[in-house]
Amino acid sequence: MSDNEDPSTSTSADSAAPDTSSDAVAEQASPASGQAAADGDAEKASAGKRLRLLSGRAGVIALRAAAAVLLCAAVASSVVFFLQNKGNKAVLDANADARTAACKYAPVLADYDAKNLDAYFTAVLDGATGDWKKQFDSTSKELREVLTQGEVVSKVNDVQCAIKTGDESSAEAIVVIGQTITSMGTQGKPAPGQLSMVMRLEKVDGRWLVNKVNSPLAPPQQ
């Protein structure tokens, strides 16, 4: 990033800490078992619609194209946001802090190992608040079972993010995460995947926390 670049309009490639959402993860374990679990549990099915992984060449290419369009739109929006608030340093600083928080939380959601899930759940909940925290916590038991049975391991390759809009206490970020998934569903072979999501963040006691996660780019399961 150049010295003159506004933090709110840039994208980043970060790789980080612990890890992803209950539903995207469940679908990564095994297409067959993940679908069966979704059919048998309305709550997991609802959660699964929020974050979905596309594996396979065609799916990855299609989702990357869609993600690029959404990310470009977010960057354009952040440029307009900057111009509208260029005289308000407090808002711009908050915008930059929110973007940093979103970029750090994204790998927390998408980096996990079925053999070490305690650290994953702790990290995800630590950066969550409100509805997102309740949703993730309520599905953690089912998620643990699916990940363990599927022997799922996810590694983050890159993260791109941009703030779409925000103020001093809340913000909306567009986040695209590149992953490599290994599981029984991939026959133990690493497979590329991508998560694209919209995060809503709010500042709580001086910390930017995620209170909502949506995945508008996730198409129907193949």
mmCIF file of C-alpha atoms in Angstrom:
data_model
loop_
_atom_site.group_PDB
_atom_site.id
_atom_site.type_symbol
_atom_site.label_atom_id
_atom_site.label_comp_id
_atom_site.label_asym_id
_atom_site.label_seq_id
_atom_site.Cartn_x
_atom_site.Cartn_y
_atom_site.Cartn_z
ATOM 1 C CA MET A 1 0.000 0.000 0.000
ATOM 2 C CA SER A 2 1.380 3.425 -0.963
ATOM 3 C CA ASP A 3 1.635 6.241 1.558
ATOM 4 C CA ASN A 4 -1.159 8.133 -0.230
ATOM 5 C CA GLU A 5 -3.589 5.233 -0.451
ATOM 6 C CA ASP A 6 -6.656 5.364 1.728
ATOM 7 C CA PRO A 7 -6.825 2.255 3.945
ATOM 8 C CA SER A 8 -10.549 1.850 3.312
ATOM 9 C CA THR A 9 -10.053 1.327 -0.445
ATOM 10 C CA SER A 10 -7.261 -1.216 -0.404
ATOM 11 C CA THR A 11 -7.316 -4.998 -0.454
ATOM 12 C CA SER A 12 -5.006 -7.289 1.483
ATOM 13 C CA ALA A 13 -3.564 -10.768 1.339
ATOM 14 C CA ASP A 14 -3.291 -11.982 4.902
ATOM 15 C CA SER A 15 -2.914 -15.403 6.408
ATOM 16 C CA ALA A 16 -3.495 -15.865 10.079
ATOM 17 C CA ALA A 17 -4.672 -17.563 13.182
ATOM 18 C CA PRO A 18 -7.336 -20.071 14.117
ATOM 19 C CA ASP A 19 -10.623 -20.206 11.823
ATOM 20 C CA THR A 20 -14.738 -20.551 9.757
ATOM 21 C CA SER A 21 -18.435 -20.633 10.163
ATOM 22 C CA SER A 22 -20.379 -23.618 11.274
ATOM 23 C CA ASP A 23 -22.124 -24.120 7.972
ATOM 24 C CA ALA A 24 -19.447 -23.599 5.399
ATOM 25 C CA VAL A 25 -17.260 -25.979 7.337
ATOM 26 C CA ALA A 26 -19.916 -28.655 7.589
ATOM 27 C CA GLU A 27 -20.304 -28.700 3.823
ATOM 28 C CA GLN A 28 -16.542 -29.044 3.349
ATOM 29 C CA ALA A 29 -16.376 -32.331 5.207
ATOM 30 C CA SER A 30 -18.292 -34.435 2.703
ATOM 31 C CA PRO A 31 -20.841 -33.397 0.068
ATOM 32 C CA ALA A 32 -23.063 -36.390 0.810
ATOM 33 C CA SER A 33 -22.916 -36.322 4.602
ATOM 34 C CA GLY A 34 -23.098 -32.537 4.661
ATOM 35 C CA GLN A 35 -26.309 -32.555 2.627
ATOM 36 C CA ALA A 36 -27.855 -35.261 4.758
ATOM 37 C CA ALA A 37 -27.060 -33.372 7.920
ATOM 38 C CA ALA A 38 -28.578 -30.206 6.435
ATOM 39 C CA ASP A 39 -31.751 -32.030 5.487
ATOM 40 C CA GLY A 40 -32.080 -33.445 9.001
ATOM 41 C CA ASP A 41 -31.429 -30.219 10.846
ATOM 42 C CA ALA A 42 -33.237 -27.002 9.892
ATOM 43 C CA GLU A 43 -30.923 -24.838 11.954
ATOM 44 C CA LYS A 44 -27.810 -26.157 10.264
ATOM 45 C CA ALA A 45 -29.460 -25.817 6.874
ATOM 46 C CA SER A 46 -30.237 -22.182 7.583
ATOM 47 C CA ALA A 47 -26.699 -21.546 8.770
ATOM 48 C CA GLY A 48 -25.253 -23.381 5.805
ATOM 49 C CA LYS A 49 -26.797 -20.879 3.418
ATOM 50 C CA ARG A 50 -24.624 -18.154 4.880
ATOM 51 C CA LEU A 51 -21.180 -19.536 4.171
ATOM 52 C CA ARG A 52 -20.506 -22.125 1.465
ATOM 53 C CA LEU A 53 -17.368 -23.475 -0.043
ATOM 54 C CA LEU A 54 -17.051 -24.199 -3.736
ATOM 55 C CA SER A 55 -14.469 -26.811 -4.559
ATOM 56 C CA GLY A 56 -13.545 -27.966 -8.019
ATOM 57 C CA ARG A 57 -12.098 -25.975 -10.871
ATOM 58 C CA ALA A 58 -15.326 -24.699 -12.454
ATOM 59 C CA GLY A 59 -16.830 -23.635 -9.147
ATOM 60 C CA VAL A 60 -13.683 -21.848 -8.010
ATOM 61 C CA ILE A 61 -13.343 -19.947 -11.293
ATOM 62 C CA ALA A 62 -16.988 -18.880 -11.246
ATOM 63 C CA LEU A 63 -16.890 -17.779 -7.620
ATOM 64 C CA ARG A 64 -13.613 -15.909 -8.061
ATOM 65 C CA ALA A 65 -15.123 -13.964 -10.943
ATOM 66 C CA ALA A 66 -18.190 -13.081 -8.896
ATOM 67 C CA ALA A 67 -16.045 -12.247 -5.872
ATOM 68 C CA ALA A 68 -13.885 -9.943 -7.984
ATOM 69 C CA VAL A 69 -16.963 -8.051 -9.150
ATOM 70 C CA LEU A 70 -18.279 -7.662 -5.602
ATOM 71 C CA LEU A 71 -14.882 -6.627 -4.277
ATOM 72 C CA CYS A 72 -14.477 -4.021 -7.024
ATOM 73 C CA ALA A 73 -17.921 -2.665 -6.185
ATOM 74 C CA ALA A 74 -16.937 -2.495 -2.527
ATOM 75 C CA VAL A 75 -13.734 -0.636 -3.358
ATOM 76 C CA ALA A 76 -15.691 1.824 -5.508
ATOM 77 C CA SER A 77 -18.124 2.338 -2.645
ATOM 78 C CA SER A 78 -15.269 2.942 -0.236
ATOM 79 C CA VAL A 79 -13.842 5.594 -2.573
ATOM 80 C CA VAL A 80 -17.163 7.421 -2.515
ATOM 81 C CA PHE A 81 -17.281 6.970 1.259
ATOM 82 C CA PHE A 82 -13.791 8.480 1.563
ATOM 83 C CA LEU A 83 -14.682 11.478 -0.579
ATOM 84 C CA GLN A 84 -17.828 12.079 1.450
ATOM 85 C CA ASN A 85 -15.929 11.895 4.738
ATOM 86 C CA LYS A 86 -12.472 13.197 3.821
ATOM 87 C CA GLY A 87 -12.875 16.024 6.303
ATOM 88 C CA ASN A 88 -13.904 13.690 9.114
ATOM 89 C CA LYS A 89 -10.726 12.078 10.420
ATOM 90 C CA ALA A 90 -12.544 10.181 13.189
ATOM 91 C CA VAL A 91 -14.754 8.338 10.705
ATOM 92 C CA LEU A 92 -11.873 7.573 8.344
ATOM 93 C CA ASP A 93 -9.741 6.243 11.197
ATOM 94 C CA ALA A 94 -12.611 4.070 12.404
ATOM 95 C CA ASN A 95 -13.091 2.828 8.840
ATOM 96 C CA ALA A 96 -9.449 1.789 8.642
ATOM 97 C CA ASP A 97 -9.591 0.029 12.017
ATOM 98 C CA ALA A 98 -12.731 -1.867 11.007
ATOM 99 C CA ARG A 99 -11.081 -3.041 7.795
ATOM 100 C CA THR A 100 -8.068 -4.278 9.725
ATOM 101 C CA ALA A 101 -10.346 -6.197 12.092
ATOM 102 C CA ALA A 102 -12.261 -7.782 9.194
ATOM 103 C CA CYS A 103 -9.033 -8.850 7.480
ATOM 104 C CA LYS A 104 -7.773 -10.439 10.697
ATOM 105 C CA TYR A 105 -11.045 -12.195 11.503
ATOM 106 C CA ALA A 106 -11.477 -13.724 8.040
ATOM 107 C CA PRO A 107 -8.644 -16.266 8.408
ATOM 108 C CA VAL A 108 -9.878 -17.057 11.909
ATOM 109 C CA LEU A 109 -13.086 -18.263 10.255
ATOM 110 C CA ALA A 110 -11.403 -20.274 7.525
ATOM 111 C CA ASP A 111 -8.329 -21.895 9.073
ATOM 112 C CA TYR A 112 -9.038 -25.033 11.095
ATOM 113 C CA ASP A 113 -8.086 -28.645 11.743
ATOM 114 C CA ALA A 114 -10.538 -31.328 12.875
ATOM 115 C CA LYS A 115 -7.893 -32.585 15.301
ATOM 116 C CA ASN A 116 -7.671 -29.251 17.127
ATOM 117 C CA LEU A 117 -11.123 -27.665 17.178
ATOM 118 C CA ASP A 118 -11.096 -26.216 20.698
ATOM 119 C CA ALA A 119 -8.700 -23.459 19.653
ATOM 120 C CA TYR A 120 -10.791 -22.805 16.547
ATOM 121 C CA PHE A 121 -14.086 -22.358 18.400
ATOM 122 C CA THR A 122 -12.452 -20.173 21.042
ATOM 123 C CA ALA A 123 -10.916 -17.860 18.439
ATOM 124 C CA VAL A 124 -14.107 -17.532 16.372
ATOM 125 C CA LEU A 125 -16.242 -16.700 19.401
ATOM 126 C CA ASP A 126 -13.637 -14.273 20.752
ATOM 127 C CA GLY A 127 -14.037 -12.073 17.668
ATOM 128 C CA ALA A 128 -17.834 -12.383 17.507
ATOM 129 C CA THR A 129 -20.752 -10.588 19.116
ATOM 130 C CA GLY A 130 -24.530 -10.327 18.818
ATOM 131 C CA ASP A 131 -26.425 -12.590 16.415
ATOM 132 C CA TRP A 132 -23.311 -14.049 14.838
ATOM 133 C CA LYS A 133 -21.922 -15.159 18.179
ATOM 134 C CA LYS A 134 -25.232 -16.771 19.158
ATOM 135 C CA GLN A 135 -25.578 -18.508 15.798
ATOM 136 C CA PHE A 136 -22.074 -19.905 15.752
ATOM 137 C CA ASP A 137 -22.190 -21.022 19.377
ATOM 138 C CA SER A 138 -25.570 -22.736 18.918
ATOM 139 C CA THR A 139 -24.299 -24.873 16.027
ATOM 140 C CA SER A 140 -20.832 -25.651 17.424
ATOM 141 C CA LYS A 141 -21.729 -29.151 18.615
ATOM 142 C CA GLU A 142 -23.043 -30.252 15.209
ATOM 143 C CA LEU A 143 -20.142 -28.546 13.471
ATOM 144 C CA ARG A 144 -17.622 -30.362 15.629
ATOM 145 C CA GLU A 145 -19.208 -33.712 14.761
ATOM 146 C CA VAL A 146 -19.209 -33.029 11.019
ATOM 147 C CA LEU A 147 -15.622 -31.778 10.945
ATOM 148 C CA THR A 148 -14.360 -34.665 13.018
ATOM 149 C CA GLN A 149 -16.172 -37.311 10.977
ATOM 150 C CA GLY A 150 -15.007 -35.707 7.729
ATOM 151 C CA GLU A 151 -11.415 -35.256 8.962
ATOM 152 C CA VAL A 152 -11.483 -31.739 7.557
ATOM 153 C CA VAL A 153 -8.438 -29.475 7.435
ATOM 154 C CA SER A 154 -8.641 -25.983 5.948
ATOM 155 C CA LYS A 155 -5.687 -23.700 5.297
ATOM 156 C CA VAL A 156 -6.015 -20.059 4.277
ATOM 157 C CA ASN A 157 -4.013 -18.984 1.237
ATOM 158 C CA ASP A 158 -5.041 -15.354 0.971
ATOM 159 C CA VAL A 159 -7.567 -12.789 2.177
ATOM 160 C CA GLN A 160 -8.889 -9.757 0.350
ATOM 161 C CA CYS A 161 -11.143 -7.233 2.002
ATOM 162 C CA ALA A 162 -12.574 -3.754 1.655
ATOM 163 C CA ILE A 163 -14.927 -1.611 3.712
ATOM 164 C CA LYS A 164 -18.136 -0.828 1.859
ATOM 165 C CA THR A 165 -19.540 1.662 4.340
ATOM 166 C CA GLY A 166 -19.329 2.592 7.998
ATOM 167 C CA ASP A 167 -19.154 5.186 10.739
ATOM 168 C CA GLU A 168 -17.336 5.525 14.052
ATOM 169 C CA SER A 169 -19.051 2.533 15.661
ATOM 170 C CA SER A 170 -20.138 0.193 12.847
ATOM 171 C CA ALA A 171 -19.015 -0.955 9.416
ATOM 172 C CA GLU A 172 -19.746 -3.375 6.590
ATOM 173 C CA ALA A 173 -16.866 -5.250 4.960
ATOM 174 C CA ILE A 174 -16.610 -7.370 1.816
ATOM 175 C CA VAL A 175 -14.260 -10.316 2.374
ATOM 176 C CA VAL A 176 -12.921 -12.953 -0.029
ATOM 177 C CA ILE A 177 -10.928 -15.883 1.381
ATOM 178 C CA GLY A 178 -8.891 -18.349 -0.664
ATOM 179 C CA GLN A 179 -8.575 -21.802 0.953
ATOM 180 C CA THR A 180 -7.100 -25.236 0.483
ATOM 181 C CA ILE A 181 -9.346 -28.003 1.862
ATOM 182 C CA THR A 182 -8.362 -31.561 2.688
ATOM 183 C CA SER A 183 -11.004 -34.046 3.878
ATOM 184 C CA MET A 184 -12.608 -37.420 3.287
ATOM 185 C CA GLY A 185 -14.791 -35.620 0.767
ATOM 186 C CA THR A 186 -11.682 -34.721 -1.270
ATOM 187 C CA GLN A 187 -10.269 -38.246 -0.802
ATOM 188 C CA GLY A 188 -7.475 -36.800 1.322
ATOM 189 C CA LYS A 189 -6.193 -34.626 -1.516
ATOM 190 C CA PRO A 190 -5.871 -30.825 -1.182
ATOM 191 C CA ALA A 191 -8.631 -29.035 -3.091
ATOM 192 C CA PRO A 192 -8.920 -25.291 -3.745
ATOM 193 C CA GLY A 193 -11.897 -23.425 -2.367
ATOM 194 C CA GLN A 194 -13.114 -19.904 -1.765
ATOM 195 C CA LEU A 195 -15.406 -18.167 0.720
ATOM 196 C CA SER A 196 -16.909 -14.784 -0.116
ATOM 197 C CA MET A 197 -18.897 -12.931 2.496
ATOM 198 C CA VAL A 198 -20.219 -9.676 3.850
ATOM 199 C CA MET A 199 -19.289 -8.983 7.462
ATOM 200 C CA ARG A 200 -21.027 -6.472 9.662
ATOM 201 C CA LEU A 201 -18.857 -5.194 12.481
ATOM 202 C CA GLU A 202 -19.504 -3.054 15.516
ATOM 203 C CA LYS A 203 -17.186 -1.474 18.032
ATOM 204 C CA VAL A 204 -17.677 -2.976 21.485
ATOM 205 C CA ASP A 205 -15.585 -1.705 24.417
ATOM 206 C CA GLY A 206 -12.898 -0.478 22.048
ATOM 207 C CA ARG A 207 -12.789 -3.672 19.921
ATOM 208 C CA TRP A 208 -14.205 -4.205 16.452
ATOM 209 C CA LEU A 209 -16.257 -7.431 16.586
ATOM 210 C CA VAL A 210 -18.289 -9.258 13.945
ATOM 211 C CA ASN A 211 -22.046 -9.303 14.620
ATOM 212 C CA LYS A 212 -23.308 -10.667 11.312
ATOM 213 C CA VAL A 213 -21.964 -12.809 8.459
ATOM 214 C CA ASN A 214 -23.703 -13.236 5.096
ATOM 215 C CA SER A 215 -22.533 -15.000 1.948
ATOM 216 C CA PRO A 216 -24.368 -13.415 -1.008
ATOM 217 C CA LEU A 217 -22.071 -15.047 -3.564
ATOM 218 C CA ALA A 218 -22.800 -18.611 -2.535
ATOM 219 C CA PRO A 219 -24.763 -20.367 -5.314
ATOM 220 C CA PRO A 220 -26.844 -23.515 -4.800
ATOM 221 C CA GLN A 221 -24.889 -26.658 -3.965
ATOM 222 C CA GLN A 222 -23.843 -28.732 -6.955
#
